PDB file of C-alpha atoms in Angstrom:
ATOM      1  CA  UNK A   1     132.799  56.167  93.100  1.00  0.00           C
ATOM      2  CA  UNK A   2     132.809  54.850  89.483  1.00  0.00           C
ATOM      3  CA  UNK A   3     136.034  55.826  87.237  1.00  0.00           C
ATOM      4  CA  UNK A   4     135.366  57.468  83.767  1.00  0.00           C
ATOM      5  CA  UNK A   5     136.095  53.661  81.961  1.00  0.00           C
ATOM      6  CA  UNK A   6     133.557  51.500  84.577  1.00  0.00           C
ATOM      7  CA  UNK A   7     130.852  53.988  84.259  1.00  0.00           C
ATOM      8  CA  UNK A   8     131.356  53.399  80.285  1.00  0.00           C
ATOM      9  CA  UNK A   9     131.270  50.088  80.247  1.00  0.00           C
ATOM     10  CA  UNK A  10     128.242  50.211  82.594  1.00  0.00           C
ATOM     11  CA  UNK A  11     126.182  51.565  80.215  1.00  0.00           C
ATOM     12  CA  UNK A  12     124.052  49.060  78.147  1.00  0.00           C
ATOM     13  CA  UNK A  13     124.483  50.494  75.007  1.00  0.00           C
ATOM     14  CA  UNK A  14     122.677  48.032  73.010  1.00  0.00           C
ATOM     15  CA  UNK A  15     119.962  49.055  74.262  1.00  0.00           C
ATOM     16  CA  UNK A  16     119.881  52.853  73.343  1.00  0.00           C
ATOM     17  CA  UNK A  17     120.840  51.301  69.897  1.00  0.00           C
ATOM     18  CA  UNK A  18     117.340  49.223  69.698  1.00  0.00           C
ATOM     19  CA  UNK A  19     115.369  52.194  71.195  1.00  0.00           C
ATOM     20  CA  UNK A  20     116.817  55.078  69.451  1.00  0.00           C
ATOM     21  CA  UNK A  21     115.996  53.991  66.098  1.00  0.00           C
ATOM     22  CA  UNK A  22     112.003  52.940  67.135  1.00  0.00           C
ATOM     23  CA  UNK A  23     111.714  56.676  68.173  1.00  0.00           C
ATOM     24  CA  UNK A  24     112.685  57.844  64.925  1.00  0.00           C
ATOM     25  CA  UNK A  25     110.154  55.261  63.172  1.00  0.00           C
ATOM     26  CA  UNK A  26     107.491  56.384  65.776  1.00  0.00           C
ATOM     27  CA  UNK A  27     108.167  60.008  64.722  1.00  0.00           C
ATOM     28  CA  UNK A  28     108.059  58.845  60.981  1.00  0.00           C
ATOM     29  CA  UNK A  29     104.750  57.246  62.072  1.00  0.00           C
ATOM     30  CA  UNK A  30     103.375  60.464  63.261  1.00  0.00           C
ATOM     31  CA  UNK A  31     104.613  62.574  60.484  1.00  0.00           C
ATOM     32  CA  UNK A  32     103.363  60.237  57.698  1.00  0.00           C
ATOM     33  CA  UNK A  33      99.988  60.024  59.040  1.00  0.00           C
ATOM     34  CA  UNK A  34     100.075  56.301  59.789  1.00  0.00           C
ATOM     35  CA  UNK A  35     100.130  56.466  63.588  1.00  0.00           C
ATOM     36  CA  UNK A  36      96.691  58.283  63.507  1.00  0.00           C
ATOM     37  CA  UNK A  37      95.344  55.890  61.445  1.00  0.00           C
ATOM     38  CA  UNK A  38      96.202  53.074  63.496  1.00  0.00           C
ATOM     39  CA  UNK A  39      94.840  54.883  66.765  1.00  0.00           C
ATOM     40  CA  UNK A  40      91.845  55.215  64.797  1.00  0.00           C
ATOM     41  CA  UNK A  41      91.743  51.870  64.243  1.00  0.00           C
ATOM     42  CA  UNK A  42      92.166  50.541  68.168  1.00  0.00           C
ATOM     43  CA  UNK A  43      89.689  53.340  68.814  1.00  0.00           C
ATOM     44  CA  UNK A  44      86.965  51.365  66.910  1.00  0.00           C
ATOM     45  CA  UNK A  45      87.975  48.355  68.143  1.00  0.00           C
ATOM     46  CA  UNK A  46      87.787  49.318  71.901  1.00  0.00           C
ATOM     47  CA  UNK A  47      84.475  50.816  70.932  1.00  0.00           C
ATOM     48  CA  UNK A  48      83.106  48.115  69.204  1.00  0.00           C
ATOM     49  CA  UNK A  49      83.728  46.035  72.194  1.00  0.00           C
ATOM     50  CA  UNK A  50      81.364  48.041  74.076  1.00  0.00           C
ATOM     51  CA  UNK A  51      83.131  47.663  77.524  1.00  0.00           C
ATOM     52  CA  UNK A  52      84.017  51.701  77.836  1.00  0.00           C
ATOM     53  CA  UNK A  53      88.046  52.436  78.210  1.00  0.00           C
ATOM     54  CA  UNK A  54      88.761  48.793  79.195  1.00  0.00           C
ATOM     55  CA  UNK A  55      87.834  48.238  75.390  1.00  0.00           C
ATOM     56  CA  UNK A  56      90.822  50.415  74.411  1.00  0.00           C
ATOM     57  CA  UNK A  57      93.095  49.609  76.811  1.00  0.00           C
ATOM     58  CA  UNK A  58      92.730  46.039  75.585  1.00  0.00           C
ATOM     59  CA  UNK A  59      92.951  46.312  72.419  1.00  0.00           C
ATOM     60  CA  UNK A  60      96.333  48.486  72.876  1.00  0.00           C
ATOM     61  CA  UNK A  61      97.471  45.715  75.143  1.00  0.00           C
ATOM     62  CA  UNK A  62      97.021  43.308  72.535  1.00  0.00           C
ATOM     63  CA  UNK A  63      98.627  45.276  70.023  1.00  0.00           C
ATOM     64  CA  UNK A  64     101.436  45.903  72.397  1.00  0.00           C
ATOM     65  CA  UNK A  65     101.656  42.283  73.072  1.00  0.00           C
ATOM     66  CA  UNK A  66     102.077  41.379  69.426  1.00  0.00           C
ATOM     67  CA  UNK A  67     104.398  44.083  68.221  1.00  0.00           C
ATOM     68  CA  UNK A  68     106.741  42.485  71.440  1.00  0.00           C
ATOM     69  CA  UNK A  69     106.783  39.109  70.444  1.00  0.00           C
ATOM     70  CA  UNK A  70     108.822  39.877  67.027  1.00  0.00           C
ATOM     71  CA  UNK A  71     110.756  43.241  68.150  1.00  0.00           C
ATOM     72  CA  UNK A  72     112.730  43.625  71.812  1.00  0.00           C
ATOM     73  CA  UNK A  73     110.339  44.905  74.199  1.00  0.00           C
ATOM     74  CA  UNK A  74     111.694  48.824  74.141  1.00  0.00           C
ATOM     75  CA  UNK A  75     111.357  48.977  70.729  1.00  0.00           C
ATOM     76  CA  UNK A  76     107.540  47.807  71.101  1.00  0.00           C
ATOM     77  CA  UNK A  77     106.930  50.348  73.621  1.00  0.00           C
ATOM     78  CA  UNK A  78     108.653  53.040  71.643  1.00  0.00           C
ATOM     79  CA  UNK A  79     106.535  52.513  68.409  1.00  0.00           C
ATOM     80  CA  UNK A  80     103.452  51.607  70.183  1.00  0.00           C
ATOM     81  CA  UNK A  81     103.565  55.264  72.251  1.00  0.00           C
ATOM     82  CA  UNK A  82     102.734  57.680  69.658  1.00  0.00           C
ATOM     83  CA  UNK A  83     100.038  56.043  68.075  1.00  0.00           C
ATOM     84  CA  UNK A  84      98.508  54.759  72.046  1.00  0.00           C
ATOM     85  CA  UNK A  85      98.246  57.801  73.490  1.00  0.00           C
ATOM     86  CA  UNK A  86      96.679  59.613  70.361  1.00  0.00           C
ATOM     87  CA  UNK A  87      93.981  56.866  70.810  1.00  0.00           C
ATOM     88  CA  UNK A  88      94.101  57.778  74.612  1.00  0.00           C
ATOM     89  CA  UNK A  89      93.431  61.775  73.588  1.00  0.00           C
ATOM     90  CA  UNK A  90      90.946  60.665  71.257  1.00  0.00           C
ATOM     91  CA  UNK A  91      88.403  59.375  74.135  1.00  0.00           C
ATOM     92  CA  UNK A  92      89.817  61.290  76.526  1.00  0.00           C
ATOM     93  CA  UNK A  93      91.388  58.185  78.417  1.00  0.00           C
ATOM     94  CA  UNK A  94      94.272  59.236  81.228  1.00  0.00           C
ATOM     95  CA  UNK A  95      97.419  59.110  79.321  1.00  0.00           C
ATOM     96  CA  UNK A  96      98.996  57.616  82.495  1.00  0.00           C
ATOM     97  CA  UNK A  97      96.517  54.860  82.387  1.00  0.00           C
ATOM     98  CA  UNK A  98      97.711  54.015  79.133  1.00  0.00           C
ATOM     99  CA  UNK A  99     101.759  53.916  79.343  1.00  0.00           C
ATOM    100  CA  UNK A 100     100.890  51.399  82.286  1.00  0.00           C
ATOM    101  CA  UNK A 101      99.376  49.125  79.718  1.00  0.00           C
ATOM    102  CA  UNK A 102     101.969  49.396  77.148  1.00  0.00           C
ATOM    103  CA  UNK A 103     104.316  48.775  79.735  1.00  0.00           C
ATOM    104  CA  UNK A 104     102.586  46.057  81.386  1.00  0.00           C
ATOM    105  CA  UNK A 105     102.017  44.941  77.942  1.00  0.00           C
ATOM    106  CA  UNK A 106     105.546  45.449  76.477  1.00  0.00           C
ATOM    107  CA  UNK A 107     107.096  43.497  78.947  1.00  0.00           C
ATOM    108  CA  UNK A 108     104.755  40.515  78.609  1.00  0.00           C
ATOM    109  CA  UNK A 109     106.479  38.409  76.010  1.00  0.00           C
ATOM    110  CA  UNK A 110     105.598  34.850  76.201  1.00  0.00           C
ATOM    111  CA  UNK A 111     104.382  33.541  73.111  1.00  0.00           C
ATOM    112  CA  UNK A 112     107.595  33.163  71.298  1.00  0.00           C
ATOM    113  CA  UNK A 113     111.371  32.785  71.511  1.00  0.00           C
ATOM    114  CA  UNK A 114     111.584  35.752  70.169  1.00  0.00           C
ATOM    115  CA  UNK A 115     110.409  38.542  72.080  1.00  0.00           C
ATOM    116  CA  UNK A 116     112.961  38.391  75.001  1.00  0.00           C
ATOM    117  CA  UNK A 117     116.497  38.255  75.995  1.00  0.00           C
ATOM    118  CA  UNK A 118     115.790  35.002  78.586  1.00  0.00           C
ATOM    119  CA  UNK A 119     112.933  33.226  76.085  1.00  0.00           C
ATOM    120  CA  UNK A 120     116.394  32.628  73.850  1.00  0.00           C
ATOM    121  CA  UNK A 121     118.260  31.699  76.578  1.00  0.00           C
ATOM    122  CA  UNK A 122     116.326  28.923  77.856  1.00  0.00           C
ATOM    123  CA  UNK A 123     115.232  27.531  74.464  1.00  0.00           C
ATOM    124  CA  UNK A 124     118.201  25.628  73.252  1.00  0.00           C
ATOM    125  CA  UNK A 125     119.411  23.686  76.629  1.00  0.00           C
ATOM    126  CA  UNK A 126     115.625  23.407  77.654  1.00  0.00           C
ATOM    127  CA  UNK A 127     114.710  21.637  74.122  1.00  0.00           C
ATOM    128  CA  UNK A 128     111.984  23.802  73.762  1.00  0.00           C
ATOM    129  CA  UNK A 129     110.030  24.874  70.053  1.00  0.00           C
ATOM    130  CA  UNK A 130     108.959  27.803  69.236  1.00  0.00           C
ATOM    131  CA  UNK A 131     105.434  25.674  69.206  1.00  0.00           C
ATOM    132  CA  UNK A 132     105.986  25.284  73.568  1.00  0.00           C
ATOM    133  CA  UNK A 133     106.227  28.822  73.433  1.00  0.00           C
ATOM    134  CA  UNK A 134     102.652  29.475  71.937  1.00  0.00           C
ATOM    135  CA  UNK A 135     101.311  26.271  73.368  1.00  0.00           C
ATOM    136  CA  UNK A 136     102.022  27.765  76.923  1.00  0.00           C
ATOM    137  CA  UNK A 137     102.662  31.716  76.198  1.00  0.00           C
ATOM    138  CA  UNK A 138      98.653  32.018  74.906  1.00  0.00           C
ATOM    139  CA  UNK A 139      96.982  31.372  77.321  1.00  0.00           C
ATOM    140  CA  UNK A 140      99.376  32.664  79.794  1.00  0.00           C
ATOM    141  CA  UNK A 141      98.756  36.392  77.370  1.00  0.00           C
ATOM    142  CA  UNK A 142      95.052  35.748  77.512  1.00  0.00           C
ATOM    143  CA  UNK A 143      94.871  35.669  80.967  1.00  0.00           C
ATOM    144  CA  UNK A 144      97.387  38.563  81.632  1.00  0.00           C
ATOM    145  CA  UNK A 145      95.602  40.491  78.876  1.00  0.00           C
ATOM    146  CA  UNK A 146      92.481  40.229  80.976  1.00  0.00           C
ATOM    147  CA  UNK A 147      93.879  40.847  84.482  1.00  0.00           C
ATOM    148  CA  UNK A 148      95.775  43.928  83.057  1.00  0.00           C
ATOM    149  CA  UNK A 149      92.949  45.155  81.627  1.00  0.00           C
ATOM    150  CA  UNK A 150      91.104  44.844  84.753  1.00  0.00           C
ATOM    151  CA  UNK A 151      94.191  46.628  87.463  1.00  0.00           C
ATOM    152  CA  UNK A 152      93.751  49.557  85.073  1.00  0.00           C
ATOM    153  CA  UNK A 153      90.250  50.108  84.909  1.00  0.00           C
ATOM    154  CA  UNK A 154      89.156  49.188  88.528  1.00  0.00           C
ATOM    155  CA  UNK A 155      89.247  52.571  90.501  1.00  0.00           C
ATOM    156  CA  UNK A 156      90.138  50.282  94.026  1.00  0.00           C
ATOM    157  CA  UNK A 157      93.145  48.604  92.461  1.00  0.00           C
ATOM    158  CA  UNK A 158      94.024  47.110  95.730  1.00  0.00           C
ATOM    159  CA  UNK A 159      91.405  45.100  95.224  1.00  0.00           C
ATOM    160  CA  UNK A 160      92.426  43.587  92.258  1.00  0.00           C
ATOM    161  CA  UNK A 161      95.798  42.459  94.099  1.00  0.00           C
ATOM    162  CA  UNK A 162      93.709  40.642  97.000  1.00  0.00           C
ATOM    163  CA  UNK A 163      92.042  38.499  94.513  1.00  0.00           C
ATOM    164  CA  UNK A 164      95.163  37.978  92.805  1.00  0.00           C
ATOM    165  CA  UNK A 165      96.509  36.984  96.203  1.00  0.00           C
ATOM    166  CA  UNK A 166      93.346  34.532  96.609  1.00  0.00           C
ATOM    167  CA  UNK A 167      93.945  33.161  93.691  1.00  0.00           C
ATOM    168  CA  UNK A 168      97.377  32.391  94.010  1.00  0.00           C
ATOM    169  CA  UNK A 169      97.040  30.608  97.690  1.00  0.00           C
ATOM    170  CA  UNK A 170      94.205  28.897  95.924  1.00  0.00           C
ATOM    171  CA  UNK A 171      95.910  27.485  93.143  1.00  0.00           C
ATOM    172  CA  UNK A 172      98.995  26.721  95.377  1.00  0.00           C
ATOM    173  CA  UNK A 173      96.980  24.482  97.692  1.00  0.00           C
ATOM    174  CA  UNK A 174      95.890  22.066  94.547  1.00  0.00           C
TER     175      UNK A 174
END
């Protein structure tokens, strides 16, 4: 049993203070009309790909991926939300399908020092630039990006996890 004080100072405050604020800016987003724009936008862009839902999903991943390389990883999530899943209504997508991207997607910060906690952490004793970051952080996204993509549009995800697993024993035995 917690007292009053350790269940206080339990609580990781700052980071109701990064995602509070990104709600209000999503709401603002709504409100002003921009959020349905955008949606718009990553509708035509999954559409021009002509690959179906995985088109959208994509493009919100990437979105989602870029957004959390400059802001904390909540606050991506928390902006990206409105506007994904009125370009998940739009087509008629499964809304669940699409907070598993953003989240997949939101937490997938690799390109720069920037977009996590740990990224920081490691750069300064590890000597690293913010150029190792995108050097090895790219293609590292563009292969998650794909994979993602993939897990959520595959109706036998299970599948998707062996080949995963294949791939893994695979590259471990080179």
């Amino acid at each position: 049993v917690l007292s009053e004080a350790e269940a206080r100072s339990a609580i990781r405050w700052e980071i109701y203070l990064t995602i509070a604020p990104a709600f209000g800016v999503g709401q603002a987003l709504i409100n002003s009309g921009v959020a349905g724009a955008m949606s718009t936008f990553l509708v035509n862009i999954g559409n021009a790909m002509g690959i179906g839902n995985a088109g959208l999903l994509g493009s919100v991943y990437i979105a989602t991926v870029l957004m959390s390389q400059v802001v904390a990883n909540n606050a991506a999530a928390a902006l990206i939300f409105p506007i994904a899943m009125d370009a998940a209504e739009k087509v008629g997508l499964d809304l669940s399908l699409m907070g598993f991207a953003i989240m997949l997607a939101s937490s997938a910060a690799f390109m720069t020092p920037f977009g996590y906690q740990t990224n920081l952490m490691v750069m300064g004793p590890g000597g690293y630039s913010t150029g190792d970051f995108l050097i090895f952080g790219t293609p590292m996204q563009v292969v998650l990006v794909f994979v993602s993509t993939v897990a959520l549009v595959v109706s036998r995800w299970w599948m998707v996890w062996l080949v995963s697993l294949a791939i893994l024993v695979a590259a471990s035995m080179f």
